[in-house]
């Protein structure tokens, strides 16, 4: 029995033709199917011949009907055939069940294998089956048998629409639930804007009251408050040691300007020391040393460590405390002198009043002309 008669007996359409030359060893040889048939002949490296044919039954089906796709290959003895499958279950043409492979034994020196695929089509029109290539391995050679020419025609079971009516789009399976914040976000945005406006106006109204309250503090209380606020900022530990020292000196300069009318803020360090003169309230040598160190940090960009910065700020605070102590003692002495003067004046006034009263209540002499 010839090969063509055998193919016709098994129901596989084959086309006979001359074999194509095998590629060099180690490379895969791929068949190029003719345009008019689903058969490929390849020559293996061992000199054998690989033959293949495919058949689709039936060739016209409806959506979801089973389709039988039969593929038969004839390979040399010892060759191994790897049958593909369609892994995507959502493909247009998908597999209904696993492939069934049958070994038909040796015929004319070649071993034949048949694979039966049961498929289903889920679209209408002429559809390609899109089955991957069959891989035949002969020793180290690889032969690929393409199955891309297999097609099936799927006809529609719907009646023709003579009215040309376009149906409405499909409704959602579940109604879309919109969260409440998406519905009311404009109102929430307006409320947030109004709240921010009210808070800013309230803060602006309270700002003058706070400034007035700070202005009513005495110079020493204000200086102490500023030193504590500067310490809470932690500038020395944050890498701003020079700025920390400069701000501490500004607090000292502001205190001096309020305590000493001659120590204006516009004076330089040298002019400030000269303006203070011999004022006994100010430790002049310590102040001059502090001003020199801070000027080097402020204007000469001299580096200062956090520990040294805290020491200089502490010196500024100690100077303020010493000046305030001397000022308080001076004020206390002045108040004591004033009270002593007031008491002396009051005592002198009482003494004069007592003397006048005693003089008015003393014994009176005889009247003029009495006893004549």
mmCIF file of C-alpha atoms in Angstrom:
data_model
loop_
_atom_site.group_PDB
_atom_site.id
_atom_site.type_symbol
_atom_site.label_atom_id
_atom_site.label_comp_id
_atom_site.label_asym_id
_atom_site.label_seq_id
_atom_site.Cartn_x
_atom_site.Cartn_y
_atom_site.Cartn_z
ATOM 1 C CA UNK A 1 0.000 0.000 0.000
ATOM 2 C CA UNK A 2 1.403 3.349 -1.024
ATOM 3 C CA UNK A 3 1.668 6.304 1.403
ATOM 4 C CA UNK A 4 -1.136 8.249 -0.393
ATOM 5 C CA UNK A 5 -3.520 5.268 -0.130
ATOM 6 C CA UNK A 6 -2.623 4.851 3.557
ATOM 7 C CA UNK A 7 -3.323 8.491 4.269
ATOM 8 C CA UNK A 8 -6.676 8.258 2.498
ATOM 9 C CA UNK A 9 -7.552 5.135 4.482
ATOM 10 C CA UNK A 10 -6.985 6.910 7.842
ATOM 11 C CA UNK A 11 -8.824 10.031 6.724
ATOM 12 C CA UNK A 12 -5.815 12.382 6.726
ATOM 13 C CA UNK A 13 -5.193 14.666 3.768
ATOM 14 C CA UNK A 14 -1.537 14.481 2.711
ATOM 15 C CA UNK A 15 0.350 15.943 -0.237
ATOM 16 C CA UNK A 16 3.421 14.144 -1.497
ATOM 17 C CA UNK A 17 6.433 16.022 -2.770
ATOM 18 C CA UNK A 18 10.211 16.019 -2.738
ATOM 19 C CA UNK A 19 11.903 16.205 0.676
ATOM 20 C CA UNK A 20 13.694 19.385 1.692
ATOM 21 C CA UNK A 21 17.297 19.323 2.841
ATOM 22 C CA UNK A 22 18.024 19.141 6.591
ATOM 23 C CA UNK A 23 19.724 22.136 8.280
ATOM 24 C CA UNK A 24 23.192 21.691 9.772
ATOM 25 C CA UNK A 25 23.565 19.597 12.956
ATOM 26 C CA UNK A 26 22.418 21.303 16.190
ATOM 27 C CA UNK A 27 19.878 23.582 14.461
ATOM 28 C CA UNK A 28 16.107 23.104 14.328
ATOM 29 C CA UNK A 29 14.591 22.362 10.905
ATOM 30 C CA UNK A 30 11.225 23.986 10.439
ATOM 31 C CA UNK A 31 8.754 22.958 7.774
ATOM 32 C CA UNK A 32 7.113 25.442 5.450
ATOM 33 C CA UNK A 33 3.623 24.113 4.631
ATOM 34 C CA UNK A 34 2.363 24.525 1.070
ATOM 35 C CA UNK A 35 -0.429 26.981 0.516
ATOM 36 C CA UNK A 36 -2.900 24.374 -0.789
ATOM 37 C CA UNK A 37 -2.334 21.493 1.719
ATOM 38 C CA UNK A 38 -1.716 20.923 5.467
ATOM 39 C CA UNK A 39 1.246 18.581 4.958
ATOM 40 C CA UNK A 40 5.019 19.063 5.409
ATOM 41 C CA UNK A 41 7.875 16.732 4.444
ATOM 42 C CA UNK A 42 11.191 17.194 6.249
ATOM 43 C CA UNK A 43 14.411 15.194 5.899
ATOM 44 C CA UNK A 44 15.987 14.291 9.262
ATOM 45 C CA UNK A 45 19.741 14.224 9.879
ATOM 46 C CA UNK A 46 19.732 10.436 9.940
ATOM 47 C CA UNK A 47 18.409 10.324 6.375
ATOM 48 C CA UNK A 48 14.840 9.452 7.342
ATOM 49 C CA UNK A 49 11.713 11.382 6.437
ATOM 50 C CA UNK A 50 9.169 13.146 8.721
ATOM 51 C CA UNK A 51 5.653 13.244 7.295
ATOM 52 C CA UNK A 52 2.614 14.946 8.799
ATOM 53 C CA UNK A 53 -1.002 15.603 7.961
ATOM 54 C CA UNK A 54 -4.014 17.148 9.719
ATOM 55 C CA UNK A 55 -7.780 17.000 9.389
ATOM 56 C CA UNK A 56 -10.615 19.069 10.919
ATOM 57 C CA UNK A 57 -14.005 17.387 11.329
ATOM 58 C CA UNK A 58 -16.497 18.876 10.772
ATOM 59 C CA UNK A 59 -15.218 21.934 8.943
ATOM 60 C CA UNK A 60 -18.362 23.991 9.703
ATOM 61 C CA UNK A 61 -19.823 24.121 13.229
ATOM 62 C CA UNK A 62 -21.810 26.361 15.519
ATOM 63 C CA UNK A 63 -20.575 28.156 18.603
ATOM 64 C CA UNK A 64 -19.749 25.671 21.371
ATOM 65 C CA UNK A 65 -20.052 22.523 19.221
ATOM 66 C CA UNK A 66 -17.256 19.928 19.572
ATOM 67 C CA UNK A 67 -14.584 19.918 16.856
ATOM 68 C CA UNK A 68 -12.278 16.980 16.175
ATOM 69 C CA UNK A 69 -8.777 17.966 15.094
ATOM 70 C CA UNK A 70 -6.679 14.932 14.023
ATOM 71 C CA UNK A 71 -2.917 15.174 13.434
ATOM 72 C CA UNK A 72 -0.842 12.210 12.167
ATOM 73 C CA UNK A 73 2.957 12.153 11.911
ATOM 74 C CA UNK A 74 5.339 9.502 10.526
ATOM 75 C CA UNK A 75 8.832 9.657 11.999
ATOM 76 C CA UNK A 76 11.954 7.486 11.853
ATOM 77 C CA UNK A 77 12.388 4.774 14.436
ATOM 78 C CA UNK A 78 13.793 6.117 17.700
ATOM 79 C CA UNK A 79 12.412 9.610 17.216
ATOM 80 C CA UNK A 80 10.421 11.259 20.017
ATOM 81 C CA UNK A 81 7.298 13.319 19.299
ATOM 82 C CA UNK A 82 6.185 16.124 21.626
ATOM 83 C CA UNK A 83 2.524 16.972 21.136
ATOM 84 C CA UNK A 84 1.382 20.515 21.905
ATOM 85 C CA UNK A 85 -1.804 21.784 23.538
ATOM 86 C CA UNK A 86 -3.741 25.048 23.854
ATOM 87 C CA UNK A 87 -3.087 26.196 27.425
ATOM 88 C CA UNK A 88 -5.305 29.295 27.311
ATOM 89 C CA UNK A 89 -8.825 28.247 28.318
ATOM 90 C CA UNK A 90 -10.142 31.682 27.261
ATOM 91 C CA UNK A 91 -8.847 31.396 23.691
ATOM 92 C CA UNK A 92 -11.193 31.739 20.720
ATOM 93 C CA UNK A 93 -10.672 28.049 19.962
ATOM 94 C CA UNK A 94 -10.103 26.145 23.227
ATOM 95 C CA UNK A 95 -9.641 22.514 24.210
ATOM 96 C CA UNK A 96 -12.579 20.628 25.680
ATOM 97 C CA UNK A 97 -10.542 17.671 26.992
ATOM 98 C CA UNK A 98 -6.927 16.474 27.025
ATOM 99 C CA UNK A 99 -5.348 15.273 23.808
ATOM 100 C CA UNK A 100 -5.559 11.539 23.011
ATOM 101 C CA UNK A 101 -2.354 10.089 21.515
ATOM 102 C CA UNK A 102 -2.244 6.730 19.700
ATOM 103 C CA UNK A 103 0.929 4.899 18.614
ATOM 104 C CA UNK A 104 0.112 3.075 15.341
ATOM 105 C CA UNK A 105 3.380 1.133 15.167
ATOM 106 C CA UNK A 106 5.902 0.756 12.335
ATOM 107 C CA UNK A 107 4.771 1.100 8.736
ATOM 108 C CA UNK A 108 7.318 1.031 5.869
ATOM 109 C CA UNK A 109 10.193 1.645 8.246
ATOM 110 C CA UNK A 110 8.542 4.624 9.957
ATOM 111 C CA UNK A 111 6.725 4.898 13.260
ATOM 112 C CA UNK A 112 3.363 6.639 13.152
ATOM 113 C CA UNK A 113 1.632 8.545 15.926
ATOM 114 C CA UNK A 114 -1.803 10.107 15.858
ATOM 115 C CA UNK A 115 -3.157 12.839 18.147
ATOM 116 C CA UNK A 116 -6.864 13.566 18.434
ATOM 117 C CA UNK A 117 -7.870 16.975 19.853
ATOM 118 C CA UNK A 118 -11.439 17.786 20.890
ATOM 119 C CA UNK A 119 -11.963 21.548 20.579
ATOM 120 C CA UNK A 120 -14.712 24.158 20.792
ATOM 121 C CA UNK A 121 -14.974 27.531 19.054
ATOM 122 C CA UNK A 122 -16.420 30.554 20.857
ATOM 123 C CA UNK A 123 -16.681 33.070 18.029
ATOM 124 C CA UNK A 124 -18.164 33.184 14.552
ATOM 125 C CA UNK A 125 -16.471 33.266 11.180
ATOM 126 C CA UNK A 126 -13.343 31.560 9.801
ATOM 127 C CA UNK A 127 -11.168 30.983 12.850
ATOM 128 C CA UNK A 128 -7.582 29.668 12.986
ATOM 129 C CA UNK A 129 -7.044 26.887 15.491
ATOM 130 C CA UNK A 130 -3.692 28.370 16.580
ATOM 131 C CA UNK A 131 -2.250 25.038 17.696
ATOM 132 C CA UNK A 132 1.489 25.225 18.545
ATOM 133 C CA UNK A 133 4.027 23.288 16.478
ATOM 134 C CA UNK A 134 4.605 19.557 16.871
ATOM 135 C CA UNK A 135 8.215 18.995 17.976
ATOM 136 C CA UNK A 136 10.038 15.886 16.696
ATOM 137 C CA UNK A 137 13.416 15.139 18.300
ATOM 138 C CA UNK A 138 15.773 12.846 16.336
ATOM 139 C CA UNK A 139 19.030 12.414 18.229
ATOM 140 C CA UNK A 140 20.287 16.019 18.512
ATOM 141 C CA UNK A 141 18.151 17.390 15.672
ATOM 142 C CA UNK A 142 14.829 19.106 16.279
ATOM 143 C CA UNK A 143 12.139 19.169 13.605
ATOM 144 C CA UNK A 144 9.095 21.424 14.032
ATOM 145 C CA UNK A 145 5.877 20.596 12.194
ATOM 146 C CA UNK A 146 3.665 23.727 12.009
ATOM 147 C CA UNK A 147 -0.115 23.391 12.318
ATOM 148 C CA UNK A 148 -0.995 27.013 11.611
ATOM 149 C CA UNK A 149 -2.976 26.289 8.420
ATOM 150 C CA UNK A 150 -5.746 24.443 10.270
ATOM 151 C CA UNK A 151 -8.985 26.456 10.280
ATOM 152 C CA UNK A 152 -12.632 25.965 11.146
ATOM 153 C CA UNK A 153 -15.676 27.929 10.064
ATOM 154 C CA UNK A 154 -18.229 28.800 12.776
ATOM 155 C CA UNK A 155 -21.629 29.967 11.607
ATOM 156 C CA UNK A 156 -23.960 32.150 13.623
ATOM 157 C CA UNK A 157 -27.290 30.782 14.888
ATOM 158 C CA UNK A 158 -28.849 34.236 15.363
ATOM 159 C CA UNK A 159 -31.589 35.348 12.957
ATOM 160 C CA UNK A 160 -30.841 38.194 10.620
ATOM 161 C CA UNK A 161 -31.809 41.644 11.875
ATOM 162 C CA UNK A 162 -33.838 43.264 9.148
ATOM 163 C CA UNK A 163 -34.667 46.353 11.208
ATOM 164 C CA UNK A 164 -31.000 47.329 11.703
ATOM 165 C CA UNK A 165 -31.801 47.856 15.365
ATOM 166 C CA UNK A 166 -28.811 48.636 17.570
ATOM 167 C CA UNK A 167 -29.348 47.150 21.035
ATOM 168 C CA UNK A 168 -28.656 49.126 24.183
ATOM 169 C CA UNK A 169 -25.367 48.533 25.928
ATOM 170 C CA UNK A 170 -25.375 45.867 28.603
ATOM 171 C CA UNK A 171 -26.170 47.033 32.112
ATOM 172 C CA UNK A 172 -23.784 46.466 34.949
ATOM 173 C CA UNK A 173 -24.143 43.211 36.814
ATOM 174 C CA UNK A 174 -24.078 44.987 40.162
ATOM 175 C CA UNK A 175 -25.048 48.658 40.656
ATOM 176 C CA UNK A 176 -22.125 50.912 41.401
ATOM 177 C CA UNK A 177 -22.163 52.101 45.006
ATOM 178 C CA UNK A 178 -20.696 55.583 45.369
ATOM 179 C CA UNK A 179 -19.208 56.324 48.822
ATOM 180 C CA UNK A 180 -20.775 59.193 50.704
ATOM 181 C CA UNK A 181 -17.543 61.198 50.727
ATOM 182 C CA UNK A 182 -17.471 61.191 46.922
ATOM 183 C CA UNK A 183 -21.002 62.598 46.841
ATOM 184 C CA UNK A 184 -20.408 65.284 49.469
ATOM 185 C CA UNK A 185 -16.795 66.241 48.791
ATOM 186 C CA UNK A 186 -17.692 69.722 47.405
ATOM 187 C CA UNK A 187 -19.583 70.541 50.615
ATOM 188 C CA UNK A 188 -16.714 69.211 52.729
ATOM 189 C CA UNK A 189 -14.263 71.313 50.730
ATOM 190 C CA UNK A 190 -16.327 74.461 51.317
ATOM 191 C CA UNK A 191 -16.571 73.717 55.051
ATOM 192 C CA UNK A 192 -12.811 73.189 55.269
ATOM 193 C CA UNK A 193 -12.174 76.516 53.503
ATOM 194 C CA UNK A 194 -14.553 78.331 55.846
ATOM 195 C CA UNK A 195 -12.900 76.734 58.870
ATOM 196 C CA UNK A 196 -9.449 77.777 57.690
ATOM 197 C CA UNK A 197 -10.678 81.348 57.094
ATOM 198 C CA UNK A 198 -12.230 81.540 60.576
ATOM 199 C CA UNK A 199 -9.074 80.184 62.209
ATOM 200 C CA UNK A 200 -6.823 82.660 60.379
ATOM 201 C CA UNK A 201 -9.042 85.645 61.326
ATOM 202 C CA UNK A 202 -9.175 84.504 64.933
ATOM 203 C CA UNK A 203 -5.396 84.165 65.016
ATOM 204 C CA UNK A 204 -4.925 87.655 63.546
ATOM 205 C CA UNK A 205 -7.274 89.108 66.169
ATOM 206 C CA UNK A 206 -5.416 87.433 69.017
ATOM 207 C CA UNK A 207 -1.968 88.432 67.761
ATOM 208 C CA UNK A 208 -2.139 92.119 68.940
ATOM 209 C CA UNK A 209 -3.276 91.015 72.390
ATOM 210 C CA UNK A 210 -0.322 88.683 72.705
ATOM 211 C CA UNK A 211 2.110 91.365 71.544
ATOM 212 C CA UNK A 212 0.641 93.851 74.024
ATOM 213 C CA UNK A 213 0.965 91.294 76.809
ATOM 214 C CA UNK A 214 4.622 90.747 75.927
ATOM 215 C CA UNK A 215 5.271 94.470 75.750
ATOM 216 C CA UNK A 216 3.940 94.929 79.288
ATOM 217 C CA UNK A 217 6.633 92.606 80.690
ATOM 218 C CA UNK A 218 9.628 94.170 82.377
ATOM 219 C CA UNK A 219 12.966 93.875 80.534
ATOM 220 C CA UNK A 220 14.395 91.124 82.778
ATOM 221 C CA UNK A 221 11.261 88.921 82.559
ATOM 222 C CA UNK A 222 11.183 89.326 78.784
ATOM 223 C CA UNK A 223 14.907 88.480 78.494
ATOM 224 C CA UNK A 224 14.487 85.384 80.642
ATOM 225 C CA UNK A 225 11.497 84.305 78.537
ATOM 226 C CA UNK A 226 13.507 84.729 75.321
ATOM 227 C CA UNK A 227 16.450 82.743 76.709
ATOM 228 C CA UNK A 228 14.152 79.853 77.648
ATOM 229 C CA UNK A 229 12.451 79.949 74.245
ATOM 230 C CA UNK A 230 15.851 79.929 72.509
ATOM 231 C CA UNK A 231 16.943 76.946 74.603
ATOM 232 C CA UNK A 232 13.842 74.969 73.617
ATOM 233 C CA UNK A 233 14.676 75.414 69.933
ATOM 234 C CA UNK A 234 17.750 73.194 70.306
ATOM 235 C CA UNK A 235 19.762 75.029 67.653
ATOM 236 C CA UNK A 236 23.113 73.949 69.081
ATOM 237 C CA UNK A 237 22.291 70.256 68.669
ATOM 238 C CA UNK A 238 20.757 70.833 65.228
ATOM 239 C CA UNK A 239 23.994 72.132 63.688
ATOM 240 C CA UNK A 240 23.134 75.843 64.116
ATOM 241 C CA UNK A 241 25.580 76.658 66.915
ATOM 242 C CA UNK A 242 26.625 80.006 65.383
ATOM 243 C CA UNK A 243 23.030 81.135 64.969
ATOM 244 C CA UNK A 244 22.320 80.068 68.550
ATOM 245 C CA UNK A 245 25.118 82.289 69.895
ATOM 246 C CA UNK A 246 24.055 85.258 67.728
ATOM 247 C CA UNK A 247 20.444 85.071 68.952
ATOM 248 C CA UNK A 248 21.579 84.846 72.587
ATOM 249 C CA UNK A 249 23.646 88.025 72.115
ATOM 250 C CA UNK A 250 20.623 89.750 70.521
ATOM 251 C CA UNK A 251 18.602 89.010 73.673
ATOM 252 C CA UNK A 252 21.408 90.539 75.780
ATOM 253 C CA UNK A 253 21.622 93.633 73.525
ATOM 254 C CA UNK A 254 17.861 94.160 73.728
ATOM 255 C CA UNK A 255 17.966 93.946 77.528
ATOM 256 C CA UNK A 256 20.841 96.448 77.703
ATOM 257 C CA UNK A 257 18.987 98.863 75.408
ATOM 258 C CA UNK A 258 15.968 98.783 77.726
ATOM 259 C CA UNK A 259 17.975 99.065 80.952
ATOM 260 C CA UNK A 260 20.593 101.560 79.769
ATOM 261 C CA UNK A 261 19.348 104.398 77.549
ATOM 262 C CA UNK A 262 22.871 104.889 76.124
ATOM 263 C CA UNK A 263 23.182 101.245 74.916
ATOM 264 C CA UNK A 264 21.222 101.633 71.661
ATOM 265 C CA UNK A 265 20.775 98.634 69.332
ATOM 266 C CA UNK A 266 22.321 100.544 66.419
ATOM 267 C CA UNK A 267 25.760 100.722 68.118
ATOM 268 C CA UNK A 268 28.598 98.403 67.167
ATOM 269 C CA UNK A 269 30.294 96.254 69.766
ATOM 270 C CA UNK A 270 33.095 98.792 70.328
ATOM 271 C CA UNK A 271 30.647 101.712 70.475
ATOM 272 C CA UNK A 272 28.487 99.796 72.947
ATOM 273 C CA UNK A 273 31.392 99.232 75.330
ATOM 274 C CA UNK A 274 32.354 102.900 75.056
ATOM 275 C CA UNK A 275 28.757 104.050 75.622
ATOM 276 C CA UNK A 276 28.437 101.973 78.783
ATOM 277 C CA UNK A 277 31.521 103.636 80.237
ATOM 278 C CA UNK A 278 32.043 103.018 83.924
ATOM 279 C CA UNK A 279 28.488 101.981 84.714
ATOM 280 C CA UNK A 280 28.820 99.908 87.860
ATOM 281 C CA UNK A 281 25.882 97.711 86.912
ATOM 282 C CA UNK A 282 27.614 96.165 83.863
ATOM 283 C CA UNK A 283 30.575 93.695 84.070
ATOM 284 C CA UNK A 284 32.504 95.529 81.377
ATOM 285 C CA UNK A 285 35.414 93.106 80.907
ATOM 286 C CA UNK A 286 33.184 90.047 80.582
ATOM 287 C CA UNK A 287 30.865 91.878 78.189
ATOM 288 C CA UNK A 288 33.809 93.008 75.998
ATOM 289 C CA UNK A 289 35.130 89.406 75.812
ATOM 290 C CA UNK A 290 31.691 88.056 74.904
ATOM 291 C CA UNK A 291 31.193 90.662 72.169
ATOM 292 C CA UNK A 292 34.614 89.867 70.666
ATOM 293 C CA UNK A 293 33.918 86.130 70.516
ATOM 294 C CA UNK A 294 30.449 86.529 69.026
ATOM 295 C CA UNK A 295 31.650 89.060 66.413
ATOM 296 C CA UNK A 296 34.157 86.493 65.189
ATOM 297 C CA UNK A 297 31.359 83.938 64.831
ATOM 298 C CA UNK A 298 28.866 86.335 63.196
ATOM 299 C CA UNK A 299 31.109 88.255 60.825
ATOM 300 C CA UNK A 300 34.223 86.077 60.369
ATOM 301 C CA UNK A 301 32.306 82.780 60.017
ATOM 302 C CA UNK A 302 34.374 81.197 62.759
ATOM 303 C CA UNK A 303 33.273 77.681 63.601
ATOM 304 C CA UNK A 304 32.026 77.024 67.094
ATOM 305 C CA UNK A 305 31.249 73.717 68.790
ATOM 306 C CA UNK A 306 27.883 73.081 70.481
ATOM 307 C CA UNK A 307 29.560 73.025 73.902
ATOM 308 C CA UNK A 308 31.299 76.387 73.275
ATOM 309 C CA UNK A 309 28.025 77.837 71.934
ATOM 310 C CA UNK A 310 26.206 76.842 75.124
ATOM 311 C CA UNK A 311 29.016 78.379 77.173
ATOM 312 C CA UNK A 312 28.763 81.725 75.336
ATOM 313 C CA UNK A 313 24.956 81.749 75.608
ATOM 314 C CA UNK A 314 25.283 80.972 79.321
ATOM 315 C CA UNK A 315 27.687 83.902 79.713
ATOM 316 C CA UNK A 316 25.128 86.229 78.096
ATOM 317 C CA UNK A 317 22.462 84.980 80.468
ATOM 318 C CA UNK A 318 24.754 85.387 83.505
ATOM 319 C CA UNK A 319 25.527 88.976 82.481
ATOM 320 C CA UNK A 320 21.808 89.713 82.300
ATOM 321 C CA UNK A 321 21.277 88.153 85.740
ATOM 322 C CA UNK A 322 24.157 90.150 87.282
ATOM 323 C CA UNK A 323 22.998 93.439 85.772
ATOM 324 C CA UNK A 324 19.460 92.765 86.980
ATOM 325 C CA UNK A 325 20.692 91.890 90.473
ATOM 326 C CA UNK A 326 22.655 95.156 90.705
ATOM 327 C CA UNK A 327 19.699 97.062 89.248
ATOM 328 C CA UNK A 328 17.306 95.505 91.738
ATOM 329 C CA UNK A 329 19.653 96.328 94.620
ATOM 330 C CA UNK A 330 19.994 99.868 93.322
ATOM 331 C CA UNK A 331 16.250 100.233 93.002
ATOM 332 C CA UNK A 332 15.768 98.754 96.461
ATOM 333 C CA UNK A 333 18.287 101.208 97.920
ATOM 334 C CA UNK A 334 16.633 104.101 96.127
ATOM 335 C CA UNK A 335 13.229 102.970 97.368
ATOM 336 C CA UNK A 336 14.583 102.673 100.923
ATOM 337 C CA UNK A 337 16.112 106.156 100.726
ATOM 338 C CA UNK A 338 12.856 107.542 99.394
ATOM 339 C CA UNK A 339 10.886 105.917 102.170
ATOM 340 C CA UNK A 340 13.405 107.158 104.764
ATOM 341 C CA UNK A 341 13.103 110.674 103.401
ATOM 342 C CA UNK A 342 9.323 110.450 103.482
ATOM 343 C CA UNK A 343 9.401 109.152 107.028
ATOM 344 C CA UNK A 344 11.828 111.910 108.097
ATOM 345 C CA UNK A 345 9.619 114.558 106.521
ATOM 346 C CA UNK A 346 6.567 113.084 108.192
ATOM 347 C CA UNK A 347 8.349 112.918 111.544
ATOM 348 C CA UNK A 348 9.532 116.521 111.215
ATOM 349 C CA UNK A 349 6.008 117.600 110.364
ATOM 350 C CA UNK A 350 4.610 115.781 113.372
ATOM 351 C CA UNK A 351 7.265 117.329 115.636
ATOM 352 C CA UNK A 352 6.432 120.817 114.435
ATOM 353 C CA UNK A 353 2.736 120.186 114.882
ATOM 354 C CA UNK A 354 3.324 118.892 118.417
ATOM 355 C CA UNK A 355 5.432 121.925 119.304
ATOM 356 C CA UNK A 356 2.774 124.278 118.005
ATOM 357 C CA UNK A 357 0.100 122.447 119.947
ATOM 358 C CA UNK A 358 2.085 122.594 123.209
ATOM 359 C CA UNK A 359 2.747 126.266 122.727
ATOM 360 C CA UNK A 360 -0.934 126.969 122.246
ATOM 361 C CA UNK A 361 -2.014 125.038 125.368
ATOM 362 C CA UNK A 362 0.614 126.494 127.847
ATOM 363 C CA UNK A 363 -0.175 128.935 130.935
ATOM 364 C CA UNK A 364 -1.146 132.442 129.868
ATOM 365 C CA UNK A 365 0.287 135.630 131.569
ATOM 366 C CA UNK A 366 -1.841 138.468 133.220
ATOM 367 C CA UNK A 367 -3.685 140.698 130.906
ATOM 368 C CA UNK A 368 -2.493 144.231 130.402
ATOM 369 C CA UNK A 369 -3.971 146.795 132.996
ATOM 370 C CA UNK A 370 -5.093 144.107 135.394
ATOM 371 C CA UNK A 371 -4.852 145.076 139.162
ATOM 372 C CA UNK A 372 -4.689 148.825 138.544
#
